[in-house]
Amino acid sequence: AFNGLCTAVCNALMAIDSAHPVAIAGGYSHFVHSLSYWGVQKLQLSLSQVSTQPGTGNVICKDSSKGDYSVVTCPAGYFKTLESESIRRCFDLGYDCPEQLTCYCDVCLKGDQIEIRNNSHSVFGEACKKMRICTTVEQQETFRMKVRDNNLSNLSIEYRFHRSTGIQTGVPIQSEFDNHEGEIVLSSNEKGTFLLEVFADGKQIPSSPVMIKVLERTCGENEAATVQGDCEMVINYVYYPFWLRILTVLLGTVGGALSIVFAVWTIWNRKTRLVLAAQPAFLYLICTGCLISFITIFTVAIDENSSLNSEKFLDFNCNLGIWLYGIGFSLTVSALHAKTFRAKKLMVDNRPGAHVSTSIVPYLTIVAMSLFIEALCLGMWSTIAPLWFERDCMHGGQEFSESVGRCEGDTSSLFFAVILLLIHFVHLMHLLYMCYKVRYVPQEFAEHKWITASAVSSIEILLIAPLLVALTWGYSVTTAVVLVLALFLNGMSVLLMVFVPKVQMLHFQKYNDEDLNHEDALFNLRREVRNIVGPTRNLTFKDLMEANERNQEATAMLKKENERLRGIIETLQPKIKQNTESDIKRNSYRKSTENGSIENESYESPVYKCKKSCDRVQCADLKLPPRTSSESQGSNTGNLGRGEGAEGKEIVVEDVKCVLGEKK
């Protein structure tokens, strides 16, 4: 009844308008409903900003002395977050809070009483749902899962992480900011999807279990993760090191420069007899062939790490290398072969009745034919089975290995390589045979000794280098070093052994008769050792040695005899003076005889005592001294001959005329 009365009164008052006498009398225009705070109060009750006093039902406000955040109450199904997290959430969302104010964002979050959240980039993470993937990590990566008691009931929390190798259990680490929040720190070496269970007071929470997906670990370039998550090299790209490039440039430059130097030396001394005898045309070809061989060295250490690293250029470089090697080798060896063959024709085969051409043109056909065969073989190789640059794993059957880049080919390429090496081997063996044929020709014309040494060196390299390449095929750097050294030593041995002896003979060695006699003696000694029978015996080095010893003994004896004769001469000087006076008298006597002033006189002189008869003069006990120039003159007495001069022998003096019979 009271409510009805109140309603009637309200309606009557609401009917009064500004024209009503009561309104005019009271000085007001009309009545309006009063404002109600029930809606606000209801909102405050729902937000727990106010509470109803038990017993009286009066609405009372909460105590705000603990701060504004403490008066916030979350609705059912929502849980209040920490004040610090709510403030940080505003910062993460990019809200600019005015000065002197405190802003709160996402104060209440919807969730279960105990929930699992992943450690995403957001402040609170994302709540994990049952049997759904909660987070995705990689092998050996440490990940963190948050477990929160939103009801703040201080329950005992534990977890179990199931993997194929076993179950990992533990208790979450309590947060230093919130006593009702813990953190599970886990990692896995295995890859796959694994379960994480969370228990509260021994009972599994509603959102448990959740799934954790572990992916393969992301490793560096050319690496891959193992089963345990360790990063290992899958393909280690091995490139030629910098020092190998420096080595190729150094050796190639030195060899090429030396080839040019010897070619210039040949041109400069082309008119000397020594260089003319060595056939300079072939020396030019040898220098050119060695220069091409040294250029081959530059093609060895080129890979993708070089400045010219296109696939097309690398393939071209592989085929260019075999062409340079083949042409350089063929030109060098064929020039040596033609040079030696020409020396054989001119000095060994040039016998009476044989027709030998002195022109160099027929012998250059040997070089041309060798180059044609080499080019034919290389052309077929490059056309049928060309080489290409390819990067391969060193150990093909293993999971991890190193990758090396090199020139490769198929089985046909190997066949052509073997054929080319056999051609080179046969060529070198025939060169050795030609050196044997000219073994007697002096080195100024054929230098067979040095060519033989270079040919033997080339054969050794030809046999050893392919074997070393096969043994080190899996190690590209070692293989490249073997090839570089083989090319350098092969060309350098030819250059040094052909040109250094000539330079030494032309500029440093001086020859004389003694050197020539020694060379002749050595040559003749070889004939004697070989028992070569001839009409005359040739002088040998042994004879020279014996003659030298005899000459030394004779010289010593002559010195002694010279001293003895000097003593005799000194003692005979007085007698010589006396004999000189007797000779003057004798000459006067002979002149008188020639004028016919002496008749029937005997021929007496201090030296000659003879018994004259017709046509003969017999002398006894007489030693004739050397005849003087005066004794050999005169027409009547003639020339007095000299016999043996031995005592007791008859000495006949020819052309003596009898004058007046026999008298003493």
XYZ file of C-alpha atoms in Angstrom, residues 107-643:
537
model
C 45.009 -6.251 -14.853
C 42.684 -9.215 -15.059
C 43.415 -12.125 -17.319
C 41.147 -14.972 -18.131
C 42.509 -18.363 -17.186
C 42.321 -21.481 -15.097
C 43.116 -21.679 -11.467
C 46.513 -23.191 -12.272
C 47.709 -22.727 -15.791
C 50.808 -23.245 -17.968
C 52.054 -20.421 -20.124
C 54.853 -20.441 -22.685
C 57.682 -17.978 -22.543
C 56.648 -15.901 -25.547
C 57.658 -12.355 -26.218
C 54.618 -11.037 -24.349
C 54.813 -10.300 -20.670
C 52.427 -13.001 -19.596
C 52.945 -15.432 -22.442
C 50.195 -17.479 -23.921
C 48.202 -20.002 -21.986
C 48.802 -23.537 -23.130
C 45.857 -25.769 -23.986
C 45.604 -29.421 -23.219
C 47.245 -31.758 -25.761
C 48.196 -28.819 -27.948
C 51.673 -27.670 -28.885
C 52.531 -25.098 -26.295
C 55.925 -24.003 -27.608
C 58.408 -24.843 -30.365
C 62.143 -24.893 -29.708
C 65.332 -26.312 -31.259
C 67.684 -29.015 -30.077
C 69.784 -28.037 -27.068
C 67.841 -24.782 -26.777
C 66.823 -23.885 -23.243
C 63.131 -22.963 -22.967
C 61.091 -21.713 -20.001
C 57.488 -22.524 -19.102
C 55.536 -20.528 -16.494
C 53.219 -22.274 -14.045
C 50.940 -19.891 -12.090
C 48.521 -20.448 -9.260
C 45.954 -17.814 -10.189
C 43.897 -18.603 -7.106
C 46.883 -17.820 -4.880
C 46.221 -20.990 -2.960
C 49.879 -22.018 -2.422
C 49.507 -25.461 -3.952
C 52.480 -27.846 -4.365
C 53.440 -27.848 -8.062
C 55.616 -30.416 -9.862
C 56.180 -31.436 -13.505
C 57.155 -34.418 -15.671
C 58.854 -34.052 -19.087
C 58.537 -37.194 -21.206
C 61.201 -37.960 -23.868
C 62.286 -41.105 -25.692
C 65.372 -41.374 -23.512
C 63.424 -41.085 -20.245
C 61.275 -38.905 -17.989
C 62.620 -35.725 -16.441
C 60.895 -34.592 -13.248
C 61.292 -31.517 -11.121
C 59.737 -28.605 -9.289
C 59.269 -25.198 -10.903
C 61.639 -22.477 -9.812
C 59.759 -19.899 -7.767
C 59.680 -16.394 -9.218
C 61.386 -13.692 -7.224
C 58.528 -11.287 -8.026
C 55.528 -13.538 -7.330
C 55.283 -16.275 -4.755
C 52.450 -17.894 -6.687
C 54.350 -18.262 -9.954
C 57.053 -20.761 -10.884
C 59.259 -21.351 -13.904
C 60.092 -24.687 -15.520
C 63.484 -24.631 -17.288
C 63.987 -27.443 -19.813
C 66.034 -28.399 -22.878
C 66.217 -31.406 -25.178
C 69.011 -32.843 -27.322
C 66.515 -34.976 -29.192
C 64.219 -33.684 -31.859
C 60.521 -34.578 -31.911
C 57.291 -33.822 -30.007
C 57.311 -34.512 -26.273
C 54.754 -34.270 -23.412
C 54.916 -31.972 -20.376
C 52.687 -32.809 -17.425
C 52.025 -30.460 -14.478
C 50.633 -31.627 -11.143
C 49.148 -29.593 -8.286
C 49.142 -31.411 -4.957
C 49.633 -34.671 -6.838
C 46.720 -34.089 -9.246
C 47.169 -33.200 -12.895
C 45.879 -29.745 -13.647
C 43.031 -29.379 -16.180
C 45.232 -27.923 -18.925
C 47.878 -30.690 -18.607
C 49.473 -32.358 -20.491
C 50.801 -29.993 -23.134
C 53.130 -30.786 -26.039
C 56.609 -29.399 -26.615
C 57.929 -29.579 -30.192
C 61.718 -29.786 -30.567
C 63.028 -29.014 -34.034
C 66.424 -29.765 -35.540
C 69.023 -27.299 -34.418
C 69.842 -24.470 -36.789
C 73.592 -24.535 -37.421
C 75.996 -22.385 -39.342
C 76.821 -22.469 -43.030
C 77.663 -25.931 -44.335
C 76.763 -27.428 -40.935
C 73.989 -29.721 -39.718
C 72.824 -30.961 -36.347
C 73.500 -34.501 -35.267
C 71.033 -36.717 -33.422
C 72.245 -35.170 -30.168
C 71.955 -31.660 -31.527
C 75.646 -30.950 -32.022
C 76.534 -28.872 -35.067
C 79.030 -30.554 -37.359
C 80.286 -29.809 -40.821
C 78.027 -31.310 -43.453
C 80.036 -29.941 -46.366
C 83.217 -28.064 -45.618
C 84.060 -26.173 -48.780
C 87.804 -26.514 -49.083
C 89.308 -23.828 -51.292
C 92.857 -23.473 -52.456
C 94.721 -21.480 -49.788
C 96.323 -18.146 -50.441
C 99.863 -19.498 -50.051
C 99.219 -22.019 -52.847
C 98.161 -19.227 -55.186
C 101.329 -17.332 -54.294
C 103.365 -20.494 -54.965
C 101.827 -20.997 -58.411
C 102.397 -17.370 -59.369
C 105.989 -17.463 -58.075
C 107.018 -20.710 -59.786
C 105.199 -19.908 -63.017
C 106.764 -16.453 -63.164
C 110.277 -17.701 -62.384
C 110.073 -20.471 -64.986
C 108.568 -18.210 -67.647
C 111.121 -15.462 -67.011
C 113.983 -17.962 -67.216
C 112.652 -19.267 -70.546
C 112.581 -15.735 -71.934
C 116.073 -15.001 -70.570
C 117.586 -18.062 -72.281
C 115.761 -17.215 -75.531
C 117.198 -13.675 -75.434
C 120.649 -15.106 -74.637
C 120.390 -17.361 -77.692
C 119.423 -14.437 -79.915
C 122.252 -12.306 -78.533
C 124.889 -15.006 -79.106
C 123.418 -16.536 -82.254
C 126.494 -15.712 -84.322
C 128.998 -17.364 -81.990
C 130.355 -20.725 -83.091
C 129.147 -22.460 -79.941
C 125.518 -21.368 -80.380
C 125.652 -22.068 -84.120
C 126.919 -25.578 -83.376
C 124.045 -26.017 -80.874
C 121.475 -25.261 -83.629
C 119.750 -22.074 -82.351
C 116.479 -22.739 -84.184
C 115.817 -25.707 -81.937
C 116.913 -23.734 -78.873
C 114.152 -21.205 -79.626
C 111.604 -24.032 -79.807
C 112.809 -25.459 -76.503
C 112.402 -22.072 -74.789
C 108.911 -21.685 -76.269
C 107.824 -25.159 -75.170
C 109.122 -24.618 -71.631
C 107.369 -21.223 -71.466
C 104.038 -22.841 -72.390
C 104.604 -25.558 -69.778
C 105.247 -22.935 -67.100
C 102.049 -21.077 -68.067
C 100.182 -24.312 -67.275
C 101.081 -23.804 -63.599
C 98.758 -20.775 -63.413
C 95.722 -22.945 -64.283
C 96.173 -25.396 -61.399
C 95.027 -23.404 -58.327
C 91.828 -21.848 -59.724
C 88.482 -22.589 -58.049
C 85.253 -20.806 -57.025
C 87.200 -18.654 -54.579
C 89.130 -17.049 -57.424
C 88.209 -13.774 -59.087
C 87.135 -15.662 -62.234
C 84.776 -18.152 -60.664
C 81.986 -18.646 -63.168
C 81.078 -22.231 -63.925
C 81.766 -21.754 -67.624
C 85.238 -20.345 -67.027
C 86.159 -23.099 -64.541
C 85.217 -25.765 -67.110
C 87.220 -23.929 -69.767
C 90.209 -23.679 -67.421
C 90.223 -27.460 -66.865
C 90.521 -28.151 -70.603
C 92.936 -25.260 -71.125
C 95.335 -26.813 -68.618
C 95.676 -30.120 -70.480
C 96.119 -28.289 -73.804
C 98.905 -26.084 -72.448
C 100.659 -29.048 -70.837
C 100.400 -31.232 -73.939
C 101.543 -28.590 -76.436
C 104.373 -27.395 -74.183
C 105.641 -30.925 -73.552
C 105.397 -31.957 -77.204
C 107.156 -28.814 -78.455
C 110.007 -29.173 -75.953
C 110.678 -32.890 -76.400
C 110.229 -32.857 -80.184
C 112.713 -29.969 -80.474
C 115.253 -31.950 -78.436
C 114.536 -35.013 -80.566
C 114.926 -33.161 -83.884
C 118.086 -31.434 -82.660
C 119.677 -34.735 -81.628
C 118.518 -36.502 -84.794
C 120.081 -33.782 -86.977
C 123.382 -34.101 -85.104
C 123.242 -37.861 -85.690
C 122.647 -37.432 -89.405
C 125.387 -34.854 -89.881
C 128.097 -36.441 -87.724
C 127.335 -40.134 -87.348
C 125.535 -41.128 -90.542
C 127.469 -38.736 -92.817
C 129.778 -41.340 -94.416
C 131.163 -41.634 -97.948
C 128.342 -42.297 -100.365
C 125.567 -41.260 -97.927
C 123.286 -38.373 -98.827
C 122.613 -36.229 -95.741
C 120.666 -32.978 -95.952
C 122.160 -30.051 -94.081
C 118.959 -28.017 -94.282
C 117.009 -27.609 -91.065
C 113.608 -27.868 -92.754
C 113.410 -31.709 -92.939
C 114.096 -31.924 -89.228
C 111.417 -29.378 -88.367
C 108.901 -31.862 -89.793
C 109.598 -33.987 -86.706
C 108.396 -31.104 -84.523
C 105.372 -30.529 -86.764
C 104.427 -34.212 -86.741
C 104.722 -34.405 -82.950
C 102.536 -31.327 -82.498
C 99.965 -32.742 -84.931
C 99.697 -36.033 -83.020
C 99.469 -34.169 -79.704
C 96.815 -31.771 -80.987
C 94.836 -34.662 -82.488
C 94.789 -36.538 -79.192
C 93.895 -33.402 -77.195
C 91.204 -32.438 -79.694
C 89.552 -35.835 -79.459
C 89.760 -35.673 -75.669
C 88.160 -32.213 -75.504
C 85.429 -33.200 -77.965
C 84.489 -36.682 -76.799
C 85.119 -36.466 -73.070
C 85.810 -32.880 -71.994
C 86.730 -32.117 -68.406
C 84.532 -30.064 -66.101
C 84.940 -28.440 -62.711
C 82.966 -30.166 -59.978
C 82.791 -30.004 -56.203
C 82.560 -33.398 -54.501
C 82.545 -34.725 -50.984
C 85.801 -36.309 -49.934
C 84.110 -39.212 -48.083
C 80.966 -40.014 -49.994
C 79.407 -42.600 -47.666
C 79.579 -40.551 -44.493
C 77.046 -38.083 -43.117
C 79.566 -35.280 -42.774
C 82.543 -34.599 -45.005
C 84.579 -31.907 -46.697
C 83.851 -30.684 -50.187
C 86.691 -30.134 -52.646
C 86.505 -28.609 -56.094
C 88.612 -30.024 -58.904
C 88.613 -30.888 -62.583
C 86.939 -34.208 -63.237
C 85.910 -36.371 -66.153
C 84.309 -39.682 -66.964
C 85.930 -42.998 -67.855
C 86.651 -41.813 -71.384
C 88.679 -38.909 -69.973
C 90.801 -41.369 -68.015
C 91.352 -43.378 -71.208
C 92.570 -40.320 -73.116
C 94.842 -39.334 -70.194
C 96.488 -42.760 -70.222
C 96.954 -42.596 -74.016
C 98.539 -39.141 -73.749
C 100.943 -40.259 -71.021
C 101.922 -43.323 -73.059
C 102.683 -41.121 -76.086
C 104.882 -38.925 -73.907
C 106.659 -41.949 -72.458
C 107.396 -43.421 -75.900
C 108.637 -40.051 -77.114
C 111.038 -39.734 -74.191
C 112.330 -43.289 -74.629
C 113.048 -42.645 -78.312
C 114.847 -39.454 -77.316
C 117.078 -41.529 -75.026
C 117.795 -43.877 -77.932
C 118.843 -40.928 -80.116
C 121.129 -39.694 -77.329
C 122.758 -43.122 -77.266
C 123.370 -42.972 -81.006
C 125.219 -39.643 -80.728
C 127.176 -40.557 -77.614
C 130.498 -40.037 -79.456
C 129.560 -36.605 -80.784
C 131.139 -33.762 -78.759
C 128.743 -31.912 -76.485
C 129.157 -28.670 -78.423
C 127.107 -30.269 -81.212
C 124.781 -32.724 -79.509
C 125.083 -32.327 -75.683
C 123.709 -35.860 -75.437
C 124.816 -36.134 -71.812
C 122.607 -33.244 -70.664
C 119.679 -34.184 -72.865
C 119.854 -37.715 -71.482
C 119.757 -36.341 -67.936
C 116.733 -34.132 -68.703
C 114.935 -37.016 -70.460
C 115.505 -39.336 -67.496
C 114.231 -36.612 -65.167
C 111.100 -36.175 -67.297
C 110.479 -39.937 -67.317
C 110.738 -40.050 -63.529
C 108.253 -37.182 -63.179
C 105.968 -38.812 -65.761
C 105.872 -42.036 -63.742
C 105.796 -40.630 -60.209
C 103.461 -37.621 -60.609
C 100.337 -39.597 -61.737
C 100.858 -42.043 -58.870
C 101.065 -39.215 -56.314
C 97.995 -37.544 -57.820
C 96.036 -40.791 -57.482
C 97.136 -41.227 -53.859
C 96.235 -37.642 -52.893
C 93.080 -37.317 -55.008
C 90.910 -36.757 -51.942
C 93.042 -33.824 -50.807
C 92.807 -31.098 -53.406
C 95.544 -28.894 -51.935
C 98.094 -31.722 -51.860
C 97.161 -32.776 -55.386
C 97.590 -29.209 -56.627
C 101.027 -28.950 -54.989
C 102.111 -32.206 -56.675
C 100.980 -30.953 -60.092
C 102.627 -27.546 -59.655
C 105.962 -29.041 -58.615
C 105.846 -31.663 -61.391
C 105.255 -29.024 -64.074
C 107.915 -26.708 -62.672
C 110.606 -29.363 -62.228
C 109.941 -30.885 -65.654
C 110.407 -27.588 -67.479
C 113.238 -26.384 -65.263
C 115.285 -29.566 -65.715
C 115.195 -29.154 -69.505
C 116.103 -25.461 -69.400
C 118.976 -25.794 -66.969
C 120.514 -28.905 -68.516
C 120.373 -27.541 -72.061
C 121.419 -23.929 -71.518
C 123.582 -23.775 -68.379
C 126.450 -25.862 -69.883
C 126.446 -23.614 -72.958
C 126.535 -20.462 -70.868
C 129.379 -21.915 -68.819
C 131.401 -22.944 -71.879
C 130.871 -19.631 -73.668
C 131.447 -17.185 -70.836
C 133.374 -18.924 -68.068
C 135.399 -21.860 -69.452
C 138.661 -21.262 -71.343
C 140.242 -24.038 -73.421
C 143.922 -24.602 -74.294
C 146.039 -27.305 -75.927
C 146.376 -29.194 -72.676
C 142.563 -29.463 -72.353
C 142.302 -30.738 -75.902
C 145.091 -33.263 -75.340
C 143.286 -34.527 -72.264
C 140.026 -34.894 -74.169
C 141.794 -36.773 -76.978
C 143.571 -38.953 -74.467
C 140.296 -39.850 -72.756
C 138.731 -40.681 -76.096
C 141.653 -42.894 -77.096
C 141.690 -44.571 -73.702
C 138.143 -45.664 -74.365
C 139.301 -47.279 -77.609
C 142.029 -49.100 -75.770
C 139.619 -50.382 -73.092
C 137.284 -51.632 -75.802
C 140.191 -53.494 -77.492
C 139.706 -51.746 -80.799
C 142.471 -52.986 -83.107
C 143.984 -50.487 -85.513
C 147.116 -49.991 -87.634
C 148.434 -47.392 -85.226
C 148.314 -46.986 -81.536
C 146.545 -43.802 -80.445
C 147.802 -41.662 -77.642
C 145.811 -42.237 -74.474
C 145.424 -40.370 -71.249
C 147.543 -43.055 -69.582
C 150.327 -42.396 -72.073
C 150.173 -38.713 -71.306
C 150.509 -39.418 -67.623
C 153.514 -41.681 -68.190
C 155.091 -39.211 -70.627
C 154.603 -36.467 -68.114
C 156.403 -38.501 -65.466
C 159.216 -39.287 -67.906
C 159.513 -35.650 -68.857
C 159.818 -34.707 -65.226
C 162.605 -37.284 -64.706
C 164.381 -36.187 -67.895
C 164.167 -32.567 -66.832
C 165.802 -33.392 -63.528
C 168.570 -35.346 -65.289
C 169.123 -32.527 -67.765
C 169.493 -30.096 -64.929
C 172.182 -32.288 -63.357
C 173.953 -32.781 -66.707
C 173.846 -29.051 -67.302
C 175.597 -28.421 -64.007
C 178.257 -31.039 -64.819
C 178.917 -29.551 -68.260
C 179.229 -26.102 -66.793
C 182.033 -27.423 -64.575
C 183.790 -29.070 -67.535
C 183.587 -25.890 -69.590
C 185.146 -23.912 -66.804
C 188.098 -26.372 -66.608
C 188.562 -26.456 -70.411
C 188.631 -22.747 -70.986
C 192.539 -22.551 -70.769
C 192.900 -25.454 -73.209
C 190.414 -23.891 -75.584
C 192.569 -20.794 -75.692
C 195.668 -22.887 -76.477
C 193.847 -24.864 -79.165
C 192.730 -21.670 -80.766
C 196.393 -20.730 -81.441
C 197.105 -24.202 -82.919
C 194.109 -23.814 -85.195
C 195.551 -20.599 -86.551
C 198.801 -22.400 -87.495
C 196.933 -25.289 -89.044
C 194.868 -22.999 -91.181
C 198.045 -21.314 -92.427
C 199.455 -24.732 -93.359
C 196.376 -25.689 -95.262
C 196.418 -22.482 -97.235
C 200.039 -23.147 -98.233
C 199.079 -26.642 -99.393
C 196.314 -25.281 -101.497
C 198.815 -22.945 -103.228
C 201.169 -25.895 -104.010
C 204.095 -24.524 -102.050
C 204.597 -27.764 -100.024
C 205.642 -30.969 -101.725
C 206.268 -34.466 -100.391
C 205.247 -33.320 -96.911
C 203.465 -35.393 -94.415
C 200.110 -34.162 -93.135
C 200.631 -33.306 -89.515
C 198.584 -31.213 -87.225
C 197.943 -31.083 -83.522
C 194.646 -32.783 -84.122
C 194.958 -35.037 -87.200
C 197.799 -37.542 -87.575
C 197.124 -39.528 -90.685
C 198.995 -41.712 -93.160
C 198.148 -40.475 -96.611
C 197.786 -42.766 -99.533
C 196.114 -42.394 -102.899
C 192.417 -41.810 -102.306
C 192.641 -42.832 -98.612
C 194.004 -41.578 -95.361
C 194.237 -44.076 -92.537
C 194.240 -42.680 -89.009
C 194.858 -44.493 -85.794
C 194.467 -43.697 -82.102
C 192.466 -40.652 -82.989
C 189.273 -39.072 -81.515
C 187.852 -36.545 -83.883
C 186.366 -33.417 -82.433
C 183.409 -31.702 -84.087
C 184.319 -30.339 -87.508
C 184.913 -26.635 -87.805
C 183.692 -24.520 -90.659
C 187.259 -24.090 -91.925
C 187.683 -27.888 -92.248
C 184.827 -28.158 -94.623
C 186.361 -25.824 -97.242
C 189.137 -26.211 -99.876
C 189.106 -27.698 -103.360
C 192.268 -29.822 -103.190
C 191.945 -31.321 -99.734
C 188.138 -31.556 -100.024
C 185.738 -31.983 -97.121
C 186.993 -33.952 -94.165
C 184.276 -36.322 -93.077
C 183.613 -37.324 -89.485
C 183.209 -40.950 -88.458
